[in-house]
RNA sequence: GCCCGAGUGGCGGAAUGGCAGACGCACCGCACUCAAAAUGCGGCGCCGCAAGGCGUGUGGGUUCGAGUCCCACCUCGGGCACCA
C-alpha cells in the first residue's frame, strides 16, 4: 500500500475531483466567461432552461435538466456563437407562503434564502450561465412589468372579470385554472376540486385559439410530437354547426330560440329529444312552473357530486324533463326538452340535440328514460335501437328527407347549406379551450394593478404608479388561507384613491397566478435592467426567439401554452417581430430511483449534494448525460456515477501523459489515431446537433481508448497526434465535465478557459479511409468480410466476393440469380 | 373510448434500409501485487463440445437485403376524456 501510494504522490497522477473543483471554481468566477458580447461580431443564440422555483436546494431533477441545457450552451459557445444563457427564479408561489405561515415569517425571507442556496449550488454545478442577468419574478423591478403587461391586456379587452363557476381547491383555498385541474383534482395538492361561482379575472386566451393551433406548424419537428399533440388536444378545435331550435311557447312564457352546437348536422333527422346542461342558467329559464321544483331538486343532486364522480362515464345517466318542446328546424318535429348533467354548460352552447342512434351518451340517456331511437345513417351495423351501441362511422343517410342517400360528409355539408339558407344555422368552429382564470386568493404573487372605485368602476393603476407592491407588514398567520385574499386585511394597503377621480377607492386584493410571471420571463432576460418597458424591443429582436428551450414535459399545456399566448399578444402590441417564443424544445426525462419518481412518502429520494460530495460534479453531470437519451428517464438505481468518475480519471490521465509541446504540428503525427480523432469530432458535432448527447459520450470514450492504446502500445506519448487527440477530448468533455476538461486543458499547457477553446476543425481528408471492410452476403446472410481499397470498382469487388471460399461453400455450386454490389461496402449474392 | 410515444443481451442503451448489440454497468479471466485496492489487457446475446443454428414484442407484407418501411395485432408508458 505504502509503495503504491508514494508512487502516486511522486507522479502526481491521481484524479481528485475535490481539488479540481476547488481550483477552477474561483478561476471561472474571476473570468466571468459566460456573458455574451452582444456586439454583432458573432451570430447570436439563446439557450434557456425552464427557470427553477426556489423550493429548498437543487435536487436530482434540476441536475439532469440543467446538465442538458448546459451541454447545448457550451457546445454553441465552442462553435463560436455569441450565446445568451441566463438564469433566474420563478419566485412567487404557495410554498413560500405556507412556510411563512408555519414560521411566522414573511414569504420573502424563505424565498430569497432558498434562492441564495440554489445559486451557490448552480455555481458549484458549473452551469455556464450569465450571472449578470439573474432575475427573480418576486422582485418589484420584475413584477412592475408583469403588472404593466396586465394593464396592456386589460386595455385590449384581453383581461376581464366575470361571474362564473370556477374550480376551487378547498385545501389551498384558492381558485384554479382549468389547466391546473388534473383528473378532477388540484394539480398541486391532489385535493378533489369543487365548483364555486365567483367573480374572477380571466385572460381571453380563447381569442387566440386558432393561432395557437395554426402556428404549431412552425414548431413541428423542433418540438416533441407529444407536446404538440397535448396542446392540440387541449385546444380541442372541432368543426360543426350551430343550429337554432325554437322552443315552443307555453301559457307562462313565449317561444324562444335555443342554439345547439353539433359536429353531426347530418343526423338532424335522427334527433329525438333535446338536452340543456343542468347547471346552465338556460335550464332555469326554460322549465315550466310546475316542474321547477323538480329541476331544482335535480340541480342540488348534481351539485353534491364531486368533479371526479360527475365526470365518470360509468355513471348511469340522470336528468329531468322540463315540460317543454323544441322544434327541429329541418322536419318540424317536436322534441322534449330535458336537463341533464352529461351536457356541459362550459362546452359549445350548453345545449344539444340528442341523436341516440349515433351518439352513445344520447343512446344511454334514451334507454334510461324510454325515449325513441331513430337510425338515420346506415353503416351496415345492427340498428342501435336493438344493439344498444350507437353507430358513428361512415354510412348512407336514410329516413332523412332531402339528405337521404347521401354519404356522411356530403350530408354534413348539405345540412349546413340547408340551415344557412333557412337562417336557422351556420357552420362554426368550437374550441375546448377555456379562458385562463388568472386571479388567486393568495398573498405571495403579483398584485393585480386595478383599483375599484364606486364612481369610476374598474380603474387600472397608471403605468407611472407601478409597481403596486405587496405590503411588508403581513406575515405568519395573517397569510393563512381563508377563501379571500389575505391582502384584504391590509387596510392601509387596500384603501387608496381612485387614479381617475381621486375619490376613495379600494385596491383589487387578488394576486396573479404565478404562471403569469413565467409567461414572459424569457423576454426580460434580453435586457433585465431595462426601465422603459418590460424589455428592450431591440434586444428582444436581436436575441429572440429562444433557439433551444429545455424543460420538463409537465409544462406541456401550462407554461408552454401560456407563454405562446403571451408572445402572440406582445407581438400584436407591436413590441416584437416574432410570435412564437421557443423555436426548439427539448423535454428532458425524469430522474427516478428504483423505477419510481423520488418522493418523500416513498423515502426513495437521492440527495444531489451527497452525490456531488461522493462522486464529484463532473461525474454526476456525465452520468446524467450518458445514462440515456435526453428525453428518456434516468433511473439512478441503474446507473453508475462511479463508472463515470472512472472514465473521467482515465481521460484526465491522458493529459498528464502528453509529452509533445503545445502547438506541435499534428500533421506529423500518427495517421491512424488522427483518423479516429477527426472522425470523433465530426460525429460528435452531428450527434450534438441531433441532441444525442449520450452517444457523444460513447464516442468520446472510444477516442480515449484509442489514445490510451496509442500511448501505451502505439506511436507513444510524444506523438503530436496524441496531443491532438487529447486536446479534442478536453474540448468535447468541456460540455459535460467542465472541471476535468479545464484541468486537462491546463496540463496541456493552455490557459483558461477550455470553454472558449473553440470546436476542433475537422480535416475532411482524414475522414476518408484507404481500405474498408466489405461485407459479402449470400441471401442477406453475412458469409465473409474482405479488406478492400476504398475506391474499388464494382466489377473488381464482385469478382473478389465470388472468389471467396466461404461464399462458394454457401452457394453449394448453384448458379447466380442476382448479385447486388454496393462498392466498397457490400455485396449480396442470391443463388438460383 | 380518442390522441401521442415506446418494445433490442442480466441492466442502461448503439445502429443515413446494408456486419444487430457500439459505448458503458454488472460479471468472469489475465497482468502488476506478499495480498488487496487502483490501473492496464482480454472475454461476455441465446442454443451447441464443435461445425453450425437461432435471434430486435407477435403475425403478415414490401425489398437483393428490414431493428429500421407498410398492414394487422399484443404489451407497456404518457396525455385527454359524458367535449355533443
PDB file of N, CA and C (backbone and C1' of nucleotides) in Angstrom, chain A residues 1 226 230 262-263 310 315 317 342 344 347 361 432 627 629 646 650 653 694 701-702 705 785 820 822 826 828 830, chain B residues 4 12-15 18-20 22-25 35 37 39-42 52 54 64-65 79-84:
ATOM      1  N   UNK A   1       0.824  -1.204   0.000  1.00  0.00           N
ATOM      2  CA  UNK A   1       0.000   0.000   0.000  1.00  0.00           C
ATOM      3  C   UNK A   1       0.857   1.252   0.000  1.00  0.00           C
ATOM      4  N   UNK A 226     -45.228  14.735 -28.815  1.00  0.00           N
ATOM      5  CA  UNK A 226     -46.240  14.544 -27.759  1.00  0.00           C
ATOM      6  C   UNK A 226     -46.703  15.872 -27.177  1.00  0.00           C
ATOM      7  N   UNK A 230     -50.451  17.187 -27.201  1.00  0.00           N
ATOM      8  CA  UNK A 230     -51.165  17.589 -25.980  1.00  0.00           C
ATOM      9  C   UNK A 230     -51.800  18.968 -26.145  1.00  0.00           C
ATOM     10  N   UNK A 262     -73.327  21.193 -32.884  1.00  0.00           N
ATOM     11  CA  UNK A 262     -73.212  19.784 -33.245  1.00  0.00           C
ATOM     12  C   UNK A 262     -72.130  19.604 -34.289  1.00  0.00           C
ATOM     13  N   UNK A 263     -71.408  18.485 -34.176  1.00  0.00           N
ATOM     14  CA  UNK A 263     -70.436  18.155 -35.227  1.00  0.00           C
ATOM     15  C   UNK A 263     -71.097  17.269 -36.276  1.00  0.00           C
ATOM     16  N   UNK A 310     -68.714  13.275 -11.180  1.00  0.00           N
ATOM     17  CA  UNK A 310     -69.528  13.804 -12.247  1.00  0.00           C
ATOM     18  C   UNK A 310     -68.971  13.446 -13.622  1.00  0.00           C
ATOM     19  N   UNK A 315     -71.079   6.177 -14.790  1.00  0.00           N
ATOM     20  CA  UNK A 315     -72.277   6.522 -14.039  1.00  0.00           C
ATOM     21  C   UNK A 315     -73.515   6.480 -14.942  1.00  0.00           C
ATOM     22  N   UNK A 317     -76.946   7.581 -16.591  1.00  0.00           N
ATOM     23  CA  UNK A 317     -77.419   8.917 -16.987  1.00  0.00           C
ATOM     24  C   UNK A 317     -78.568   9.358 -16.084  1.00  0.00           C
ATOM     25  N   UNK A 342     -74.991  15.342 -18.104  1.00  0.00           N
ATOM     26  CA  UNK A 342     -73.988  14.856 -19.054  1.00  0.00           C
ATOM     27  C   UNK A 342     -73.741  15.892 -20.147  1.00  0.00           C
ATOM     28  N   UNK A 344     -72.529  19.622 -20.788  1.00  0.00           N
ATOM     29  CA  UNK A 344     -71.716  20.570 -20.035  1.00  0.00           C
ATOM     30  C   UNK A 344     -72.078  22.007 -20.384  1.00  0.00           C
ATOM     31  N   UNK A 347     -69.190  23.784 -22.479  1.00  0.00           N
ATOM     32  CA  UNK A 347     -68.770  23.437 -23.826  1.00  0.00           C
ATOM     33  C   UNK A 347     -69.868  23.740 -24.832  1.00  0.00           C
ATOM     34  N   UNK A 361     -73.752   8.506 -25.690  1.00  0.00           N
ATOM     35  CA  UNK A 361     -74.277   9.136 -24.474  1.00  0.00           C
ATOM     36  C   UNK A 361     -75.762   9.394 -24.599  1.00  0.00           C
ATOM     37  N   UNK A 432     -62.373  23.620 -27.238  1.00  0.00           N
ATOM     38  CA  UNK A 432     -62.466  23.072 -25.899  1.00  0.00           C
ATOM     39  C   UNK A 432     -61.765  24.015 -24.906  1.00  0.00           C
ATOM     40  N   UNK A 627     -26.387   8.305 -19.329  1.00  0.00           N
ATOM     41  CA  UNK A 627     -27.289   7.207 -18.940  1.00  0.00           C
ATOM     42  C   UNK A 627     -28.314   6.841 -20.007  1.00  0.00           C
ATOM     43  N   UNK A 629     -30.848   8.638 -23.662  1.00  0.00           N
ATOM     44  CA  UNK A 629     -31.121   9.828 -24.472  1.00  0.00           C
ATOM     45  C   UNK A 629     -31.770  10.894 -23.590  1.00  0.00           C
ATOM     46  N   UNK A 646     -14.641   7.002 -13.071  1.00  0.00           N
ATOM     47  CA  UNK A 646     -13.517   6.191 -13.548  1.00  0.00           C
ATOM     48  C   UNK A 646     -13.101   6.628 -14.954  1.00  0.00           C
ATOM     49  N   UNK A 650      -9.612   8.438 -16.261  1.00  0.00           N
ATOM     50  CA  UNK A 650      -8.881   7.829 -17.379  1.00  0.00           C
ATOM     51  C   UNK A 650      -8.581   8.882 -18.463  1.00  0.00           C
ATOM     52  N   UNK A 653      -5.976  11.387 -17.073  1.00  0.00           N
ATOM     53  CA  UNK A 653      -4.594  10.890 -17.051  1.00  0.00           C
ATOM     54  C   UNK A 653      -3.911  11.036 -18.409  1.00  0.00           C
ATOM     55  N   UNK A 694     -25.919  11.324 -25.229  1.00  0.00           N
ATOM     56  CA  UNK A 694     -25.382  10.079 -24.675  1.00  0.00           C
ATOM     57  C   UNK A 694     -24.425   9.405 -25.650  1.00  0.00           C
ATOM     58  N   UNK A 701     -15.521   8.188 -25.335  1.00  0.00           N
ATOM     59  CA  UNK A 701     -14.878   7.066 -24.651  1.00  0.00           C
ATOM     60  C   UNK A 701     -14.033   6.260 -25.634  1.00  0.00           C
ATOM     61  N   UNK A 702     -14.545   6.087 -26.848  1.00  0.00           N
ATOM     62  CA  UNK A 702     -13.780   5.345 -27.853  1.00  0.00           C
ATOM     63  C   UNK A 702     -12.491   6.079 -28.192  1.00  0.00           C
ATOM     64  N   UNK A 705     -10.076   5.548 -25.428  1.00  0.00           N
ATOM     65  CA  UNK A 705      -9.493   4.204 -25.504  1.00  0.00           C
ATOM     66  C   UNK A 705      -8.432   4.130 -26.589  1.00  0.00           C
ATOM     67  N   UNK A 785     -15.933 -11.362 -44.870  1.00  0.00           N
ATOM     68  CA  UNK A 785     -15.581  -9.945 -44.793  1.00  0.00           C
ATOM     69  C   UNK A 785     -14.250  -9.764 -45.495  1.00  0.00           C
ATOM     70  N   UNK A 820     -25.995  -8.124 -56.058  1.00  0.00           N
ATOM     71  CA  UNK A 820     -26.076  -6.686 -55.780  1.00  0.00           C
ATOM     72  C   UNK A 820     -24.710  -6.234 -55.284  1.00  0.00           C
ATOM     73  N   UNK A 822     -22.627  -2.973 -53.836  1.00  0.00           N
ATOM     74  CA  UNK A 822     -22.596  -1.583 -53.355  1.00  0.00           C
ATOM     75  C   UNK A 822     -21.158  -1.299 -52.929  1.00  0.00           C
ATOM     76  N   UNK A 826     -20.420  -3.485 -49.671  1.00  0.00           N
ATOM     77  CA  UNK A 826     -21.307  -4.639 -49.552  1.00  0.00           C
ATOM     78  C   UNK A 826     -21.552  -5.347 -50.878  1.00  0.00           C
ATOM     79  N   UNK A 828     -24.263  -8.565 -52.115  1.00  0.00           N
ATOM     80  CA  UNK A 828     -25.275  -9.549 -51.725  1.00  0.00           C
ATOM     81  C   UNK A 828     -25.540 -10.451 -52.919  1.00  0.00           C
ATOM     82  N   UNK A 830     -27.549 -13.708 -54.564  1.00  0.00           N
ATOM     83  CA  UNK A 830     -28.695 -14.607 -54.453  1.00  0.00           C
ATOM     84  C   UNK A 830     -28.523 -15.727 -55.477  1.00  0.00           C
TER      85      UNK A 830
ATOM     86  P     C B   4     -52.133  10.091 -33.209  1.00  0.00           P
ATOM     87  O5'   C B   4     -51.097  10.955 -32.374  1.00  0.00           O
ATOM     88  C5'   C B   4     -49.801  10.527 -32.289  1.00  0.00           C
ATOM     89  C4'   C B   4     -49.124  11.105 -31.069  1.00  0.00           C
ATOM     90  C3'   C B   4     -47.909  10.294 -30.708  1.00  0.00           C
ATOM     91  O3'   C B   4     -46.826  10.669 -31.536  1.00  0.00           O
ATOM     92  C1'   C B   4     -49.218  10.549 -28.785  1.00  0.00           C
ATOM     93  P     G B  12     -32.820  -1.970 -19.045  1.00  0.00           P
ATOM     94  O5'   G B  12     -31.810  -0.744 -19.111  1.00  0.00           O
ATOM     95  C5'   G B  12     -31.783   0.202 -18.044  1.00  0.00           C
ATOM     96  C4'   G B  12     -30.780   1.277 -18.359  1.00  0.00           C
ATOM     97  C3'   G B  12     -30.900   1.881 -19.741  1.00  0.00           C
ATOM     98  O3'   G B  12     -31.937   2.828 -19.806  1.00  0.00           O
ATOM     99  C1'   G B  12     -28.636   1.420 -19.289  1.00  0.00           C
ATOM    100  P     G B  13     -32.678   3.124 -21.194  1.00  0.00           P
ATOM    101  O5'   G B  13     -31.487   3.708 -22.049  1.00  0.00           O
ATOM    102  C5'   G B  13     -31.420   3.502 -23.444  1.00  0.00           C
ATOM    103  C4'   G B  13     -29.978   3.531 -23.840  1.00  0.00           C
ATOM    104  C3'   G B  13     -29.745   3.469 -25.340  1.00  0.00           C
ATOM    105  O3'   G B  13     -29.650   4.791 -25.825  1.00  0.00           O
ATOM    106  C1'   G B  13     -28.516   1.748 -24.276  1.00  0.00           C
ATOM    107  P     A B  14     -29.976   5.131 -27.316  1.00  0.00           P
ATOM    108  O5'   A B  14     -28.552   4.905 -27.949  1.00  0.00           O
ATOM    109  C5'   A B  14     -28.376   3.881 -28.804  1.00  0.00           C
ATOM    110  C4'   A B  14     -27.015   3.925 -29.391  1.00  0.00           C
ATOM    111  C3'   A B  14     -27.092   3.847 -30.902  1.00  0.00           C
ATOM    112  O3'   A B  14     -26.930   5.122 -31.456  1.00  0.00           O
ATOM    113  C1'   A B  14     -25.979   1.950 -30.057  1.00  0.00           C
ATOM    114  P     A B  15     -27.990   5.613 -32.546  1.00  0.00           P
ATOM    115  O5'   A B  15     -27.804   4.570 -33.744  1.00  0.00           O
ATOM    116  C5'   A B  15     -26.634   4.630 -34.561  1.00  0.00           C
ATOM    117  C4'   A B  15     -26.569   3.408 -35.421  1.00  0.00           C
ATOM    118  C3'   A B  15     -27.765   3.191 -36.342  1.00  0.00           C
ATOM    119  O3'   A B  15     -27.616   3.896 -37.564  1.00  0.00           O
ATOM    120  C1'   A B  15     -27.245   1.182 -35.208  1.00  0.00           C
ATOM    121  P     G B  18     -28.973   0.977 -43.469  1.00  0.00           P
ATOM    122  O5'   G B  18     -28.155  -0.342 -43.827  1.00  0.00           O
ATOM    123  C5'   G B  18     -28.582  -1.597 -43.299  1.00  0.00           C
ATOM    124  C4'   G B  18     -27.592  -2.657 -43.668  1.00  0.00           C
ATOM    125  C3'   G B  18     -26.142  -2.216 -43.565  1.00  0.00           C
ATOM    126  O3'   G B  18     -25.378  -3.327 -43.155  1.00  0.00           O
ATOM    127  C1'   G B  18     -26.620  -2.828 -45.804  1.00  0.00           C
ATOM    128  P     C B  19     -25.146  -3.542 -41.583  1.00  0.00           P
ATOM    129  O5'   C B  19     -24.019  -4.651 -41.691  1.00  0.00           O
ATOM    130  C5'   C B  19     -24.320  -5.920 -42.237  1.00  0.00           C
ATOM    131  C4'   C B  19     -23.604  -6.962 -41.429  1.00  0.00           C
ATOM    132  C3'   C B  19     -23.890  -6.870 -39.926  1.00  0.00           C
ATOM    133  O3'   C B  19     -23.902  -8.180 -39.388  1.00  0.00           O
ATOM    134  C1'   C B  19     -21.594  -6.577 -40.316  1.00  0.00           C
ATOM    135  P     A B  20     -25.270  -8.914 -39.229  1.00  0.00           P
ATOM    136  O5'   A B  20     -26.005  -8.069 -38.098  1.00  0.00           O
ATOM    137  C5'   A B  20     -25.469  -8.092 -36.796  1.00  0.00           C
ATOM    138  C4'   A B  20     -25.802  -6.801 -36.109  1.00  0.00           C
ATOM    139  C3'   A B  20     -25.245  -6.699 -34.702  1.00  0.00           C
ATOM    140  O3'   A B  20     -23.954  -6.129 -34.747  1.00  0.00           O
ATOM    141  C1'   A B  20     -27.559  -6.217 -34.690  1.00  0.00           C
ATOM    142  P     A B  22     -21.476  -4.149 -28.391  1.00  0.00           P
ATOM    143  O5'   A B  22     -20.548  -2.931 -28.823  1.00  0.00           O
ATOM    144  C5'   A B  22     -20.010  -2.853 -30.136  1.00  0.00           C
ATOM    145  C4'   A B  22     -19.868  -1.416 -30.545  1.00  0.00           C
ATOM    146  C3'   A B  22     -19.328  -0.475 -29.472  1.00  0.00           C
ATOM    147  O3'   A B  22     -17.912  -0.501 -29.439  1.00  0.00           O
ATOM    148  C1'   A B  22     -21.252   0.482 -30.438  1.00  0.00           C
ATOM    149  P     C B  23     -17.120  -0.837 -28.135  1.00  0.00           P
ATOM    150  O5'   C B  23     -17.646   0.307 -27.158  1.00  0.00           O
ATOM    151  C5'   C B  23     -17.227   1.653 -27.332  1.00  0.00           C
ATOM    152  C4'   C B  23     -17.986   2.542 -26.376  1.00  0.00           C
ATOM    153  C3'   C B  23     -18.010   2.054 -24.929  1.00  0.00           C
ATOM    154  O3'   C B  23     -16.819   2.389 -24.248  1.00  0.00           O
ATOM    155  C1'   C B  23     -20.184   2.646 -25.556  1.00  0.00           C
ATOM    156  P     G B  24     -16.218   1.374 -23.188  1.00  0.00           P
ATOM    157  O5'   G B  24     -17.327   1.381 -22.035  1.00  0.00           O
ATOM    158  C5'   G B  24     -17.399   2.473 -21.146  1.00  0.00           C
ATOM    159  C4'   G B  24     -18.705   2.454 -20.380  1.00  0.00           C
ATOM    160  C3'   G B  24     -18.869   1.395 -19.299  1.00  0.00           C
ATOM    161  O3'   G B  24     -18.130   1.708 -18.137  1.00  0.00           O
ATOM    162  C1'   G B  24     -20.874   1.625 -20.520  1.00  0.00           C
ATOM    163  P     C B  25     -17.707   0.585 -17.128  1.00  0.00           P
ATOM    164  O5'   C B  25     -19.103   0.147 -16.501  1.00  0.00           O
ATOM    165  C5'   C B  25     -19.790   1.011 -15.604  1.00  0.00           C
ATOM    166  C4'   C B  25     -21.058   0.353 -15.119  1.00  0.00           C
ATOM    167  C3'   C B  25     -20.872  -0.987 -14.429  1.00  0.00           C
ATOM    168  O3'   C B  25     -20.463  -0.820 -13.084  1.00  0.00           O
ATOM    169  C1'   C B  25     -22.661  -1.134 -15.955  1.00  0.00           C
ATOM    170  P     A B  35       0.762 -11.811  -4.479  1.00  0.00           P
ATOM    171  O5'   A B  35      -0.438 -11.297  -3.563  1.00  0.00           O
ATOM    172  C5'   A B  35      -1.250 -12.237  -2.836  1.00  0.00           C
ATOM    173  C4'   A B  35      -2.160 -11.505  -1.872  1.00  0.00           C
ATOM    174  C3'   A B  35      -3.128 -10.517  -2.519  1.00  0.00           C
ATOM    175  O3'   A B  35      -4.278 -11.183  -2.985  1.00  0.00           O
ATOM    176  C1'   A B  35      -2.074  -9.519  -0.646  1.00  0.00           C
ATOM    177  P     A B  37      -9.232  -6.249  -5.075  1.00  0.00           P
ATOM    178  O5'   A B  37      -9.043  -4.683  -4.893  1.00  0.00           O
ATOM    179  C5'   A B  37      -9.915  -3.946  -4.032  1.00  0.00           C
ATOM    180  C4'   A B  37      -9.386  -2.548  -3.843  1.00  0.00           C
ATOM    181  C3'   A B  37      -9.232  -1.732  -5.133  1.00  0.00           C
ATOM    182  O3'   A B  37     -10.438  -1.149  -5.537  1.00  0.00           O
ATOM    183  C1'   A B  37      -7.267  -1.560  -3.850  1.00  0.00           C
ATOM    184  P     U B  39      -9.305   2.331 -11.508  1.00  0.00           P
ATOM    185  O5'   U B  39      -7.988   2.055 -12.344  1.00  0.00           O
ATOM    186  C5'   U B  39      -7.092   3.113 -12.635  1.00  0.00           C
ATOM    187  C4'   U B  39      -5.835   2.574 -13.249  1.00  0.00           C
ATOM    188  C3'   U B  39      -6.031   1.744 -14.516  1.00  0.00           C
ATOM    189  O3'   U B  39      -6.197   2.568 -15.664  1.00  0.00           O
ATOM    190  C1'   U B  39      -4.574   0.594 -13.076  1.00  0.00           C
ATOM    191  P     G B  40      -7.108   2.082 -16.860  1.00  0.00           P
ATOM    192  O5'   G B  40      -6.198   0.989 -17.562  1.00  0.00           O
ATOM    193  C5'   G B  40      -4.990   1.385 -18.204  1.00  0.00           C
ATOM    194  C4'   G B  40      -4.209   0.167 -18.611  1.00  0.00           C
ATOM    195  C3'   G B  40      -4.972  -0.826 -19.474  1.00  0.00           C
ATOM    196  O3'   G B  40      -5.000  -0.435 -20.832  1.00  0.00           O
ATOM    197  C1'   G B  40      -3.863  -1.990 -17.751  1.00  0.00           C
ATOM    198  P     C B  41      -6.219  -0.860 -21.754  1.00  0.00           P
ATOM    199  O5'   C B  41      -5.979  -2.425 -21.954  1.00  0.00           O
ATOM    200  C5'   C B  41      -4.859  -2.904 -22.681  1.00  0.00           C
ATOM    201  C4'   C B  41      -4.811  -4.395 -22.617  1.00  0.00           C
ATOM    202  C3'   C B  41      -6.061  -5.123 -23.084  1.00  0.00           C
ATOM    203  O3'   C B  41      -6.158  -5.192 -24.480  1.00  0.00           O
ATOM    204  C1'   C B  41      -5.314  -6.083 -21.067  1.00  0.00           C
ATOM    205  P     G B  42      -7.581  -5.191 -25.176  1.00  0.00           P
ATOM    206  O5'   G B  42      -8.171  -6.609 -24.766  1.00  0.00           O
ATOM    207  C5'   G B  42      -7.712  -7.779 -25.412  1.00  0.00           C
ATOM    208  C4'   G B  42      -8.208  -9.012 -24.708  1.00  0.00           C
ATOM    209  C3'   G B  42      -9.710  -9.292 -24.774  1.00  0.00           C
ATOM    210  O3'   G B  42     -10.110  -9.782 -26.029  1.00  0.00           O
ATOM    211  C1'   G B  42      -8.914  -9.747 -22.596  1.00  0.00           C
ATOM    212  P     G B  52     -19.037 -23.136 -39.562  1.00  0.00           P
ATOM    213  O5'   G B  52     -20.580 -23.250 -39.166  1.00  0.00           O
ATOM    214  C5'   G B  52     -21.544 -23.678 -40.107  1.00  0.00           C
ATOM    215  C4'   G B  52     -22.707 -24.304 -39.383  1.00  0.00           C
ATOM    216  C3'   G B  52     -23.889 -23.398 -39.104  1.00  0.00           C
ATOM    217  O3'   G B  52     -24.728 -23.261 -40.234  1.00  0.00           O
ATOM    218  C1'   G B  52     -23.377 -24.597 -37.143  1.00  0.00           C
ATOM    219  P     C B  54     -31.073 -20.441 -38.980  1.00  0.00           P
ATOM    220  O5'   C B  54     -31.548 -19.952 -37.552  1.00  0.00           O
ATOM    221  C5'   C B  54     -32.540 -20.677 -36.836  1.00  0.00           C
ATOM    222  C4'   C B  54     -32.742 -20.077 -35.476  1.00  0.00           C
ATOM    223  C3'   C B  54     -33.010 -18.578 -35.467  1.00  0.00           C
ATOM    224  O3'   C B  54     -34.339 -18.278 -35.831  1.00  0.00           O
ATOM    225  C1'   C B  54     -31.442 -19.103 -33.785  1.00  0.00           C
ATOM    226  P     C B  64     -36.087  -7.090 -55.225  1.00  0.00           P
ATOM    227  O5'   C B  64     -34.907  -7.841 -54.457  1.00  0.00           O
ATOM    228  C5'   C B  64     -34.559  -9.179 -54.804  1.00  0.00           C
ATOM    229  C4'   C B  64     -33.313  -9.576 -54.050  1.00  0.00           C
ATOM    230  C3'   C B  64     -33.356  -9.294 -52.556  1.00  0.00           C
ATOM    231  O3'   C B  64     -34.002 -10.336 -51.860  1.00  0.00           O
ATOM    232  C1'   C B  64     -31.330  -8.483 -53.441  1.00  0.00           C
ATOM    233  P     G B  65     -35.015  -9.980 -50.734  1.00  0.00           P
ATOM    234  O5'   G B  65     -34.074  -9.312 -49.645  1.00  0.00           O
ATOM    235  C5'   G B  65     -33.141 -10.136 -48.938  1.00  0.00           C
ATOM    236  C4'   G B  65     -32.264  -9.283 -48.062  1.00  0.00           C
ATOM    237  C3'   G B  65     -33.003  -8.400 -47.062  1.00  0.00           C
ATOM    238  O3'   G B  65     -33.347  -9.124 -45.909  1.00  0.00           O
ATOM    239  C1'   G B  65     -31.329  -7.141 -48.157  1.00  0.00           C
ATOM    240  P     G B  79     -49.984  11.546 -17.501  1.00  0.00           P
ATOM    241  O5'   G B  79     -50.694  12.257 -18.737  1.00  0.00           O
ATOM    242  C5'   G B  79     -50.180  13.498 -19.218  1.00  0.00           C
ATOM    243  C4'   G B  79     -50.897  13.861 -20.485  1.00  0.00           C
ATOM    244  C3'   G B  79     -52.406  14.029 -20.362  1.00  0.00           C
ATOM    245  O3'   G B  79     -52.754  15.264 -19.785  1.00  0.00           O
ATOM    246  C1'   G B  79     -51.922  12.753 -22.278  1.00  0.00           C
ATOM    247  P     C B  80     -54.049  15.322 -18.837  1.00  0.00           P
ATOM    248  O5'   C B  80     -55.235  15.205 -19.888  1.00  0.00           O
ATOM    249  C5'   C B  80     -55.393  16.203 -20.889  1.00  0.00           C
ATOM    250  C4'   C B  80     -56.430  15.765 -21.873  1.00  0.00           C
ATOM    251  C3'   C B  80     -57.789  15.408 -21.302  1.00  0.00           C
ATOM    252  O3'   C B  80     -58.558  16.540 -20.949  1.00  0.00           O
ATOM    253  C1'   C B  80     -57.165  13.775 -22.869  1.00  0.00           C
ATOM    254  P     A B  81     -59.471  16.415 -19.630  1.00  0.00           P
ATOM    255  O5'   A B  81     -60.578  15.368 -20.090  1.00  0.00           O
ATOM    256  C5'   A B  81     -61.500  15.730 -21.095  1.00  0.00           C
ATOM    257  C4'   A B  81     -62.216  14.498 -21.572  1.00  0.00           C
ATOM    258  C3'   A B  81     -63.156  13.842 -20.589  1.00  0.00           C
ATOM    259  O3'   A B  81     -64.341  14.590 -20.423  1.00  0.00           O
ATOM    260  C1'   A B  81     -61.958  12.190 -21.763  1.00  0.00           C
ATOM    261  P     C B  82     -65.231  14.333 -19.184  1.00  0.00           P
ATOM    262  O5'   C B  82     -66.576  13.756 -19.815  1.00  0.00           O
ATOM    263  C5'   C B  82     -66.657  12.411 -20.230  1.00  0.00           C
ATOM    264  C4'   C B  82     -67.815  12.239 -21.214  1.00  0.00           C
ATOM    265  C3'   C B  82     -68.353  13.548 -21.809  1.00  0.00           C
ATOM    266  O3'   C B  82     -68.825  13.286 -23.124  1.00  0.00           O
ATOM    267  C1'   C B  82     -70.061  12.460 -20.635  1.00  0.00           C
ATOM    268  P     C B  83     -67.761  13.263 -24.351  1.00  0.00           P
ATOM    269  O5'   C B  83     -67.569  14.785 -24.730  1.00  0.00           O
ATOM    270  C5'   C B  83     -68.541  15.468 -25.503  1.00  0.00           C
ATOM    271  C4'   C B  83     -67.894  16.634 -26.225  1.00  0.00           C
ATOM    272  C3'   C B  83     -66.579  16.274 -26.923  1.00  0.00           C
ATOM    273  O3'   C B  83     -66.434  17.092 -28.043  1.00  0.00           O
ATOM    274  C1'   C B  83     -66.177  17.888 -25.262  1.00  0.00           C
ATOM    275  P     A B  84     -66.661  16.808 -29.459  1.00  0.00           P
ATOM    276  O5'   A B  84     -68.126  16.235 -29.674  1.00  0.00           O
ATOM    277  C5'   A B  84     -69.023  16.962 -30.417  1.00  0.00           C
ATOM    278  C4'   A B  84     -70.418  16.457 -30.156  1.00  0.00           C
ATOM    279  C3'   A B  84     -71.507  17.387 -30.682  1.00  0.00           C
ATOM    280  O3'   A B  84     -71.734  17.189 -32.064  1.00  0.00           O
ATOM    281  C1'   A B  84     -72.019  16.770 -28.478  1.00  0.00           C
TER     282        A B  84
END
